Amino acid sequence: MEKDWPLFEVFIRSRSGLEHKHVGSLHAADAQMAVDHARDVYTRRQEGVSIWVVRSSDIVASDPGDADALFEPARDKVYRHPTFYEIPDEVKNL
Amino acid sequence: MGSRYCDTEFIENSRFMCHIIGMYTQGLDSLGQDCAHRESPDMAALEGRFQARVDADEKIEPKDWMPDAYRQTLIRQISQHAHSEIVGMLPEGNWITRAPTLRRKAVLIAKVQDEGGHGMYLYSAAETLGISRVEMVQQLLAGTAKYSSIFNYPTLTWADVGAIGWLVDGAAIMNQIPICRCSYGPYARAMVRICKEESFHQRQGFEIMLTLARGTPEQRAMAQDALNRWWWPSIMMFGPNDAQSKHTAQSMRWKIKRFTNDELRQKFIDITVPQAEFLGLVVPDPDLRWDETAQHYRFGAIDWNEFQSVLKGNGPCNRERLEARCKAHEEGAWVREAAAAHARKRAAQREVA
């Protein structure tokens, strides 16, 4: 059977200065063609000013099943947020 | 590269400044090559286009063409900023074991963790310009890279932890907010994240000061003593007066900097003096007064000799700070080696599988 082209993840920078955001994936014969295809597939309505592609097989992801164990420690650390601290209303610019 | 961008400090630093020879390359491959200090018509056109993009408030990204001096200015500034976050963990870390309550301890640990994280964001942003992490760390440990002089002062009492959050982080935030709009994309984006996270740092510091100011006479005296020692170093954090600042004009043209040192210093003093008054503390400056016409505080002369002396390495803790960093790096070597060995082992297992 014919083999699929490798899969690439596509990231688009929507405006100058913003970070690239993941928008989806596509198949292409190589990375340069993946950029070309990403333009046609993901930016037909001027969605971006820059494209990144990364081979999907190069992405290492955390296991969603581990989410509790991974992120639970941050849950009770409310003191990492500025609203945790009571500053009298008269004090400005803090 | 345009000779008009070459000031003496850059020429001194030419070991790092000249690694971009090919116009669109940004790797480390040509590090150490000699720089051609001449201006070709192509270069002038490129620089003109670059400046036009900056003028139009476009962001410059890692793979875009940029003048070498712009790249070197950013490498210097971002890496020093990163070093400051890392060294900045030391004076506060000094009080983690002695924080007066569990709540204060948890908060202080969270704050020091943040500083470490901010150092990592900034090192990564600097690396997009073609310098390696190892090289930056080496520059810090060898004492050839600078970090903010404020961290060369000691934290003698618990009130110093409050004063650092309130004044030092306050001054840092004042400096950093305009950098969120810096022309270099990765630095601007790192700074947005940092400013967001840092918003609790200043408030926790002020809260410590407020608790002490409302406490016993001894606690109030401790808060006043901390303000006495941290006030002047904090307002020196904005750097030399504009007339003495050799990088300001060019950095403003490149939109790396949006306000001058003196503008930011004035802003900081204007918002901080009323906060000190609220605490019932006295700012240690006999010349400080409100100028009704100008709607600004007027303040006394800054002792720039002290600033220069600390910058040159003669502050109270310069040696101690670098020793602590070097020790941490050396004593952490086995962790780096173990991680590498573990990665090799896993790779070998994958090959077998």
Coordinates of C-alpha atoms in Angstrom, one line a residue:
Chain A
M1 CA 0.0 0.0 0.0
E2 CA 1.1 3.5 -0.6
K3 CA 2.6 5.3 2.4
D4 CA 1.4 8.6 3.8
W5 CA 3.7 11.6 3.7
P6 CA 4.9 12.4 7.2
L7 CA 2.6 14.5 9.5
F8 CA 3.5 18.0 10.4
E9 CA 2.1 20.3 13.1
V10 CA 1.4 23.8 12.0
F11 CA 1.9 27.0 14.0
I12 CA 0.8 30.4 12.8
R13 CA 1.8 33.9 14.1
S14 CA -1.4 35.8 13.5
R15 CA 0.1 39.3 13.9
S16 CA 3.6 40.8 14.2
G17 CA 4.7 40.6 17.8
L18 CA 2.4 37.7 18.8
E19 CA 3.6 34.2 19.5
H20 CA 3.0 31.3 17.0
K21 CA -0.1 29.3 18.0
H22 CA -0.9 25.7 17.0
V23 CA -3.6 25.6 14.4
G24 CA -3.6 22.0 13.2
S25 CA -1.6 19.6 11.2
L26 CA -1.1 18.4 7.6
H27 CA 0.8 15.8 5.6
A28 CA 3.7 16.9 3.3
A29 CA 6.6 15.2 1.6
D30 CA 9.1 17.4 3.4
A31 CA 9.3 20.4 5.8
Q32 CA 9.5 23.0 3.1
M33 CA 6.5 21.6 1.3
A34 CA 4.7 21.5 4.7
V35 CA 5.2 25.3 4.9
D36 CA 3.8 25.7 1.4
H37 CA 0.8 23.5 2.1
A38 CA 0.2 25.3 5.5
R39 CA -0.1 28.5 3.6
D40 CA -2.8 27.1 1.4
V41 CA -4.6 25.1 4.1
Y42 CA -4.4 27.4 7.1
T43 CA -4.0 31.0 5.9
R44 CA -6.4 31.5 3.0
R45 CA -8.1 34.4 4.9
Q46 CA -4.9 36.2 6.0
E47 CA -4.8 34.4 9.3
G48 CA -1.1 35.0 9.7
V49 CA 2.2 36.6 9.0
S50 CA 4.5 33.7 9.7
I51 CA 4.3 29.9 9.7
W52 CA 6.2 27.2 11.6
V53 CA 6.0 23.5 11.0
V54 CA 7.3 20.7 13.1
R55 CA 7.2 17.0 12.4
S56 CA 4.5 15.6 14.6
S57 CA 6.8 12.7 15.5
D58 CA 9.2 15.2 17.1
I59 CA 6.7 16.4 19.6
V60 CA 6.8 14.9 23.0
A61 CA 3.7 15.4 25.0
S62 CA 2.6 14.9 28.6
D63 CA 0.1 12.2 29.2
P64 CA -3.4 13.8 29.9
G65 CA -3.9 11.0 32.4
D66 CA -1.1 12.4 34.5
A67 CA -2.6 15.9 34.5
D68 CA -3.8 15.7 38.2
A69 CA -0.4 14.6 39.4
L70 CA 1.4 17.1 37.3
F71 CA -0.6 20.2 37.9
E72 CA -2.2 19.6 41.3
P73 CA 0.8 21.1 43.3
A74 CA 0.0 24.5 41.8
R75 CA -3.6 24.4 42.9
D76 CA -3.2 25.5 46.5
K77 CA -0.6 28.2 45.9
V78 CA -3.0 31.1 45.7
Y79 CA -0.2 33.3 47.0
R80 CA 1.3 33.3 43.6
H81 CA -1.4 35.7 42.6
P82 CA -1.4 39.4 43.4
T83 CA -5.0 39.4 44.8
F84 CA -3.8 37.3 47.7
Y85 CA -2.3 40.3 49.3
E86 CA -4.4 42.9 51.0
I87 CA -3.3 46.4 50.3
P88 CA -5.3 49.3 51.7
D89 CA -7.2 51.3 49.0
E90 CA -5.3 54.5 49.9
V91 CA -2.1 53.0 48.6
K92 CA -1.8 53.6 44.9
N93 CA 0.3 52.1 42.1
L94 CA 1.0 48.7 43.6
Chain B
M1 CA 28.0 46.8 9.8
G2 CA 27.4 50.5 10.1
S3 CA 30.3 52.2 11.8
R4 CA 27.9 54.6 13.4
Y5 CA 26.7 51.8 15.6
C6 CA 30.2 51.0 16.9
D7 CA 30.8 52.6 20.2
T8 CA 33.9 51.7 22.2
E9 CA 32.2 49.3 24.4
F10 CA 31.1 47.3 21.5
I11 CA 34.6 47.2 20.0
E12 CA 35.9 46.0 23.3
N13 CA 33.3 43.2 23.2
S14 CA 34.1 42.3 19.6
R15 CA 34.6 38.7 20.6
F16 CA 30.9 38.4 20.7
M17 CA 29.8 41.1 18.3
C18 CA 31.1 39.8 15.1
H19 CA 29.5 36.4 14.6
I20 CA 27.1 37.5 12.0
I21 CA 28.8 37.7 8.7
G22 CA 26.4 36.1 6.4
M23 CA 23.5 38.4 6.1
Y24 CA 20.7 35.9 7.1
T25 CA 22.6 33.5 9.2
Q26 CA 22.3 33.6 12.9
G27 CA 24.1 30.5 14.1
L28 CA 27.2 30.3 16.2
D29 CA 29.3 28.9 13.5
S30 CA 31.2 32.1 12.7
L31 CA 31.6 33.2 16.4
G32 CA 34.9 34.8 16.8
Q33 CA 35.5 35.9 13.3
D34 CA 36.7 39.4 12.7
C35 CA 34.1 42.0 12.1
A36 CA 34.3 44.1 9.0
H37 CA 33.8 47.7 10.2
R38 CA 32.7 49.2 6.9
E39 CA 29.5 50.3 5.3
S40 CA 28.6 48.9 2.0
P41 CA 25.6 50.2 0.0
D42 CA 23.8 46.9 0.6
M43 CA 24.3 47.2 4.3
A44 CA 23.0 50.8 4.3
A45 CA 19.9 49.6 2.5
L46 CA 19.4 46.7 4.9
E47 CA 19.8 49.0 7.8
G48 CA 17.4 51.5 6.4
R49 CA 14.8 48.9 5.9
F50 CA 15.4 47.5 9.4
Q51 CA 15.0 51.0 10.9
A52 CA 11.8 51.6 8.9
R53 CA 10.3 48.4 10.3
V54 CA 11.2 49.4 13.8
D55 CA 9.8 52.9 13.2
A56 CA 6.6 51.3 12.1
D57 CA 6.4 49.4 15.4
E58 CA 6.9 46.0 13.7
K59 CA 8.5 43.3 15.8
I60 CA 11.9 42.0 14.8
E61 CA 12.0 38.2 15.0
P62 CA 15.0 35.9 15.3
K63 CA 15.3 35.0 11.7
D64 CA 14.9 38.6 10.4
W65 CA 17.9 40.6 9.3
M66 CA 19.2 42.9 12.0
P67 CA 22.2 45.1 12.4
D68 CA 25.0 43.4 14.3
A69 CA 25.1 46.1 16.9
Y70 CA 21.4 45.7 17.6
R71 CA 21.9 42.0 18.1
Q72 CA 24.9 42.6 20.4
T73 CA 23.1 45.2 22.4
L74 CA 20.2 42.8 22.9
I75 CA 22.5 39.9 23.8
R76 CA 24.2 42.1 26.4
Q77 CA 21.0 43.5 27.8
I78 CA 18.9 40.2 27.9
S79 CA 21.8 38.1 29.3
Q80 CA 22.5 40.7 32.0
H81 CA 18.8 40.7 32.7
A82 CA 18.8 36.9 33.0
H83 CA 21.9 37.0 35.3
S84 CA 20.1 39.5 37.5
E85 CA 17.2 37.2 38.0
I86 CA 19.5 34.3 38.9
V87 CA 21.8 36.3 41.2
G88 CA 18.7 38.0 42.6
M89 CA 17.6 34.7 44.1
L90 CA 20.5 34.8 46.6
P91 CA 19.7 37.8 48.8
E92 CA 16.1 36.7 49.3
G93 CA 17.0 33.0 49.4
N94 CA 19.1 33.9 52.4
W95 CA 15.9 34.4 54.4
I96 CA 13.8 31.3 53.4
T97 CA 14.9 29.3 56.4
R98 CA 14.3 32.2 58.8
A99 CA 11.0 33.6 57.5
P100 CA 8.8 34.5 60.5
T101 CA 5.8 32.4 59.6
L102 CA 4.9 29.4 57.4
R103 CA 2.9 31.7 55.2
R104 CA 5.8 34.1 54.7
K105 CA 8.1 31.2 54.0
A106 CA 5.8 29.7 51.3
V107 CA 5.4 33.1 49.7
L108 CA 9.2 33.7 49.7
I109 CA 9.9 30.3 48.2
A110 CA 7.3 31.1 45.5
K111 CA 8.9 34.4 44.8
V112 CA 12.4 33.0 44.5
Q113 CA 11.1 30.2 42.3
D114 CA 9.7 32.9 40.0
E115 CA 13.0 34.7 39.8
G116 CA 14.6 31.4 38.7
G117 CA 11.9 30.9 36.1
H118 CA 12.3 34.5 34.8
G119 CA 16.0 33.9 34.4
M120 CA 15.2 30.8 32.2
Y121 CA 12.7 32.8 30.0
L122 CA 15.4 35.5 29.5
Y123 CA 18.2 33.1 28.7
S124 CA 16.0 31.5 26.1
A125 CA 15.2 34.8 24.6
A126 CA 18.9 35.7 24.4
E127 CA 19.6 32.3 22.8
T128 CA 17.4 33.2 19.9
L129 CA 20.1 35.8 19.0
G130 CA 22.7 33.2 18.5
I131 CA 24.6 33.0 21.9
S132 CA 24.6 29.7 23.7
R133 CA 23.4 29.1 27.3
V134 CA 26.7 27.7 28.3
E135 CA 28.5 30.8 27.0
M136 CA 26.2 33.1 29.0
V137 CA 26.6 31.0 32.2
Q138 CA 30.4 31.1 31.7
Q139 CA 30.4 34.8 31.3
L140 CA 28.5 35.2 34.6
L141 CA 30.7 32.8 36.5
A142 CA 33.9 34.3 35.1
G143 CA 32.7 37.7 36.2
T144 CA 32.9 39.1 32.7
A145 CA 29.1 39.7 32.5
K146 CA 27.3 42.1 34.7
Y147 CA 24.1 41.8 36.6
S148 CA 22.1 44.3 38.5
S149 CA 24.2 46.0 41.2
I150 CA 21.4 46.0 43.6
F151 CA 22.0 42.3 44.4
N152 CA 25.4 43.1 45.7
Y153 CA 23.9 44.5 48.9
P154 CA 23.3 42.3 51.9
T155 CA 19.9 41.3 53.4
L156 CA 20.6 41.9 57.1
T157 CA 17.1 41.7 58.6
W158 CA 13.7 40.3 57.7
A159 CA 12.6 43.8 56.8
D160 CA 15.0 43.7 53.9
V161 CA 12.9 41.1 52.3
G162 CA 10.0 43.5 52.5
A163 CA 12.1 46.4 51.2
I164 CA 13.3 44.3 48.3
G165 CA 9.8 43.3 47.2
W166 CA 8.5 46.8 47.6
L167 CA 11.4 48.9 46.2
V168 CA 13.7 46.6 44.2
D169 CA 10.8 44.8 42.5
G170 CA 9.0 48.1 42.2
A171 CA 11.9 49.6 40.3
A172 CA 12.3 46.4 38.2
I173 CA 8.6 46.5 37.2
M174 CA 8.9 50.2 36.3
N175 CA 11.9 49.3 34.1
Q176 CA 10.3 46.1 32.6
I177 CA 6.8 47.3 31.7
P178 CA 8.1 49.4 28.8
I179 CA 10.2 46.4 27.6
C180 CA 6.9 44.6 27.0
R181 CA 6.8 46.8 23.9
C182 CA 10.4 46.3 22.9
S183 CA 11.1 45.9 19.2
Y184 CA 12.6 42.4 19.6
G185 CA 9.7 39.9 19.7
P186 CA 11.1 37.2 21.9
Y187 CA 12.3 39.7 24.6
A188 CA 9.0 41.6 24.5
R189 CA 7.0 38.3 24.9
A190 CA 9.2 37.1 27.7
M191 CA 8.7 40.4 29.5
V192 CA 4.9 40.2 29.2
R193 CA 5.0 36.9 31.0
I194 CA 7.5 38.1 33.6
C195 CA 5.5 41.3 34.4
K196 CA 2.3 39.3 34.8
E197 CA 4.0 36.9 37.2
E198 CA 5.8 39.6 39.1
S199 CA 2.8 41.6 40.0
F200 CA 2.6 39.7 43.3
H201 CA 6.2 40.3 44.2
Q202 CA 5.9 44.0 44.9
R203 CA 2.6 43.5 46.8
Q204 CA 4.0 40.9 49.1
G205 CA 7.0 43.2 49.9
F206 CA 4.7 46.1 50.7
E207 CA 2.6 43.8 52.9
I208 CA 5.7 42.9 54.9
M209 CA 6.6 46.5 55.3
L210 CA 3.0 47.4 56.3
T211 CA 3.0 44.7 58.9
L212 CA 6.2 45.9 60.4
A213 CA 5.2 49.5 60.2
R214 CA 2.0 48.7 62.2
G215 CA 4.0 46.6 64.6
T216 CA 6.1 47.3 67.7
P217 CA 8.6 50.2 67.9
E218 CA 11.4 47.7 67.2
Q219 CA 9.6 46.4 64.1
R220 CA 9.0 50.0 62.9
A221 CA 12.7 50.8 63.4
M222 CA 13.6 47.7 61.4
A223 CA 11.4 48.8 58.5
Q224 CA 12.9 52.3 58.6
D225 CA 16.4 50.8 58.7
A226 CA 15.6 48.7 55.7
L227 CA 14.3 51.7 53.8
N228 CA 17.4 53.7 54.7
R229 CA 19.6 51.1 53.3
W230 CA 17.6 50.1 50.1
W231 CA 16.3 53.5 49.0
W232 CA 19.4 54.9 47.2
P233 CA 20.5 51.6 45.7
S234 CA 17.0 51.2 44.4
I235 CA 16.9 54.5 42.6
M236 CA 20.3 53.8 41.2
M237 CA 18.8 50.7 39.5
F238 CA 17.6 52.9 36.7
G239 CA 21.2 53.4 35.7
P240 CA 23.3 56.5 35.1
N241 CA 21.8 60.0 34.4
D242 CA 20.7 60.4 30.8
A243 CA 23.7 62.6 30.0
Q244 CA 26.1 59.8 31.2
S245 CA 24.2 57.0 29.6
K246 CA 26.0 55.9 26.5
H247 CA 23.5 53.4 25.2
T248 CA 20.2 55.3 25.7
A249 CA 19.9 57.3 22.5
Q250 CA 20.7 54.3 20.2
S251 CA 18.5 52.0 22.3
M252 CA 15.6 54.4 22.0
R253 CA 16.0 54.6 18.2
W254 CA 15.9 50.9 18.1
K255 CA 12.9 50.8 20.5
I256 CA 14.7 48.5 22.8
K257 CA 14.2 51.3 25.3
R258 CA 11.0 53.4 25.5
F259 CA 11.9 55.9 28.3
T260 CA 15.2 57.3 29.5
N261 CA 16.8 56.3 32.8
D262 CA 15.9 59.6 34.4
E263 CA 12.3 59.5 33.2
L264 CA 11.8 56.1 34.8
R265 CA 13.6 57.1 37.9
Q266 CA 11.4 60.2 38.3
K267 CA 8.2 58.1 37.8
F268 CA 9.4 55.6 40.4
I269 CA 10.1 58.3 43.0
D270 CA 6.8 60.0 42.3
I271 CA 4.8 56.9 43.0
T272 CA 6.9 55.5 45.8
V273 CA 7.3 58.5 48.1
P274 CA 3.5 58.5 48.9
Q275 CA 3.7 54.8 49.6
A276 CA 6.5 55.5 52.1
E277 CA 4.4 58.2 53.7
F278 CA 1.5 55.8 54.0
L279 CA 3.8 53.4 55.9
G280 CA 4.8 56.3 58.2
L281 CA 8.4 55.9 57.1
V282 CA 10.9 58.6 56.2
V283 CA 12.7 58.5 52.8
P284 CA 16.4 59.0 53.6
D285 CA 16.8 62.1 51.4
P286 CA 16.9 65.5 53.2
D287 CA 16.5 67.2 49.8
L288 CA 13.3 65.4 48.8
R289 CA 10.4 67.8 48.3
W290 CA 7.2 68.0 46.2
D291 CA 7.4 70.5 43.4
E292 CA 3.9 71.8 42.9
T293 CA 4.6 73.5 39.6
A294 CA 6.3 70.5 38.0
Q295 CA 4.0 68.0 39.7
H296 CA 7.1 65.9 40.6
Y297 CA 9.2 65.2 43.6
R298 CA 12.6 66.8 43.6
F299 CA 15.3 64.6 45.1
G300 CA 18.9 64.9 46.3
A301 CA 22.1 64.1 44.4
I302 CA 22.8 60.4 43.8
D303 CA 26.2 59.1 44.9
W304 CA 27.4 57.8 41.6
N305 CA 30.8 56.9 43.0
E306 CA 29.1 54.3 45.1
F307 CA 27.2 53.0 42.0
Q308 CA 30.5 52.8 40.0
S309 CA 32.3 51.1 42.8
V310 CA 29.7 48.4 43.2
L311 CA 29.6 48.0 39.5
K312 CA 33.3 47.5 39.4
G313 CA 33.0 44.6 41.9
N314 CA 33.6 46.4 45.2
G315 CA 30.1 46.3 46.7
P316 CA 29.5 44.6 50.0
C317 CA 28.5 41.2 48.5
N318 CA 30.0 41.1 44.9
R319 CA 32.5 38.4 45.8
E320 CA 30.0 36.4 47.9
R321 CA 27.4 36.4 45.2
L322 CA 29.7 35.1 42.5
E323 CA 31.2 32.5 44.8
A324 CA 27.7 31.3 45.6
R325 CA 26.9 31.0 41.9
C326 CA 30.2 29.2 41.1
K327 CA 29.7 26.8 44.1
A328 CA 26.1 26.0 43.0
H329 CA 27.3 25.4 39.4
E330 CA 30.2 23.2 40.5
E331 CA 28.2 21.3 43.0
G332 CA 25.4 20.8 40.5
A333 CA 27.8 19.2 38.0
W334 CA 26.9 15.7 39.1
V335 CA 23.2 16.4 38.4
R336 CA 23.9 17.5 34.9
E337 CA 26.1 14.4 34.3
A338 CA 23.5 12.1 35.8
A339 CA 20.8 13.5 33.6
A340 CA 23.0 13.0 30.5
A341 CA 23.7 9.5 31.6
H342 CA 20.0 8.8 32.1
A343 CA 19.2 10.2 28.7
R344 CA 21.8 8.0 27.1
K345 CA 20.4 4.9 28.9
R346 CA 16.9 5.7 27.8
A347 CA 18.1 6.2 24.2
A348 CA 19.9 2.8 24.3
Q349 CA 16.7 1.1 25.7
R350 CA 14.7 2.6 22.9
E351 CA 17.1 1.2 20.3
V352 CA 16.8 -2.3 21.8
A353 CA 13.0 -2.1 21.9

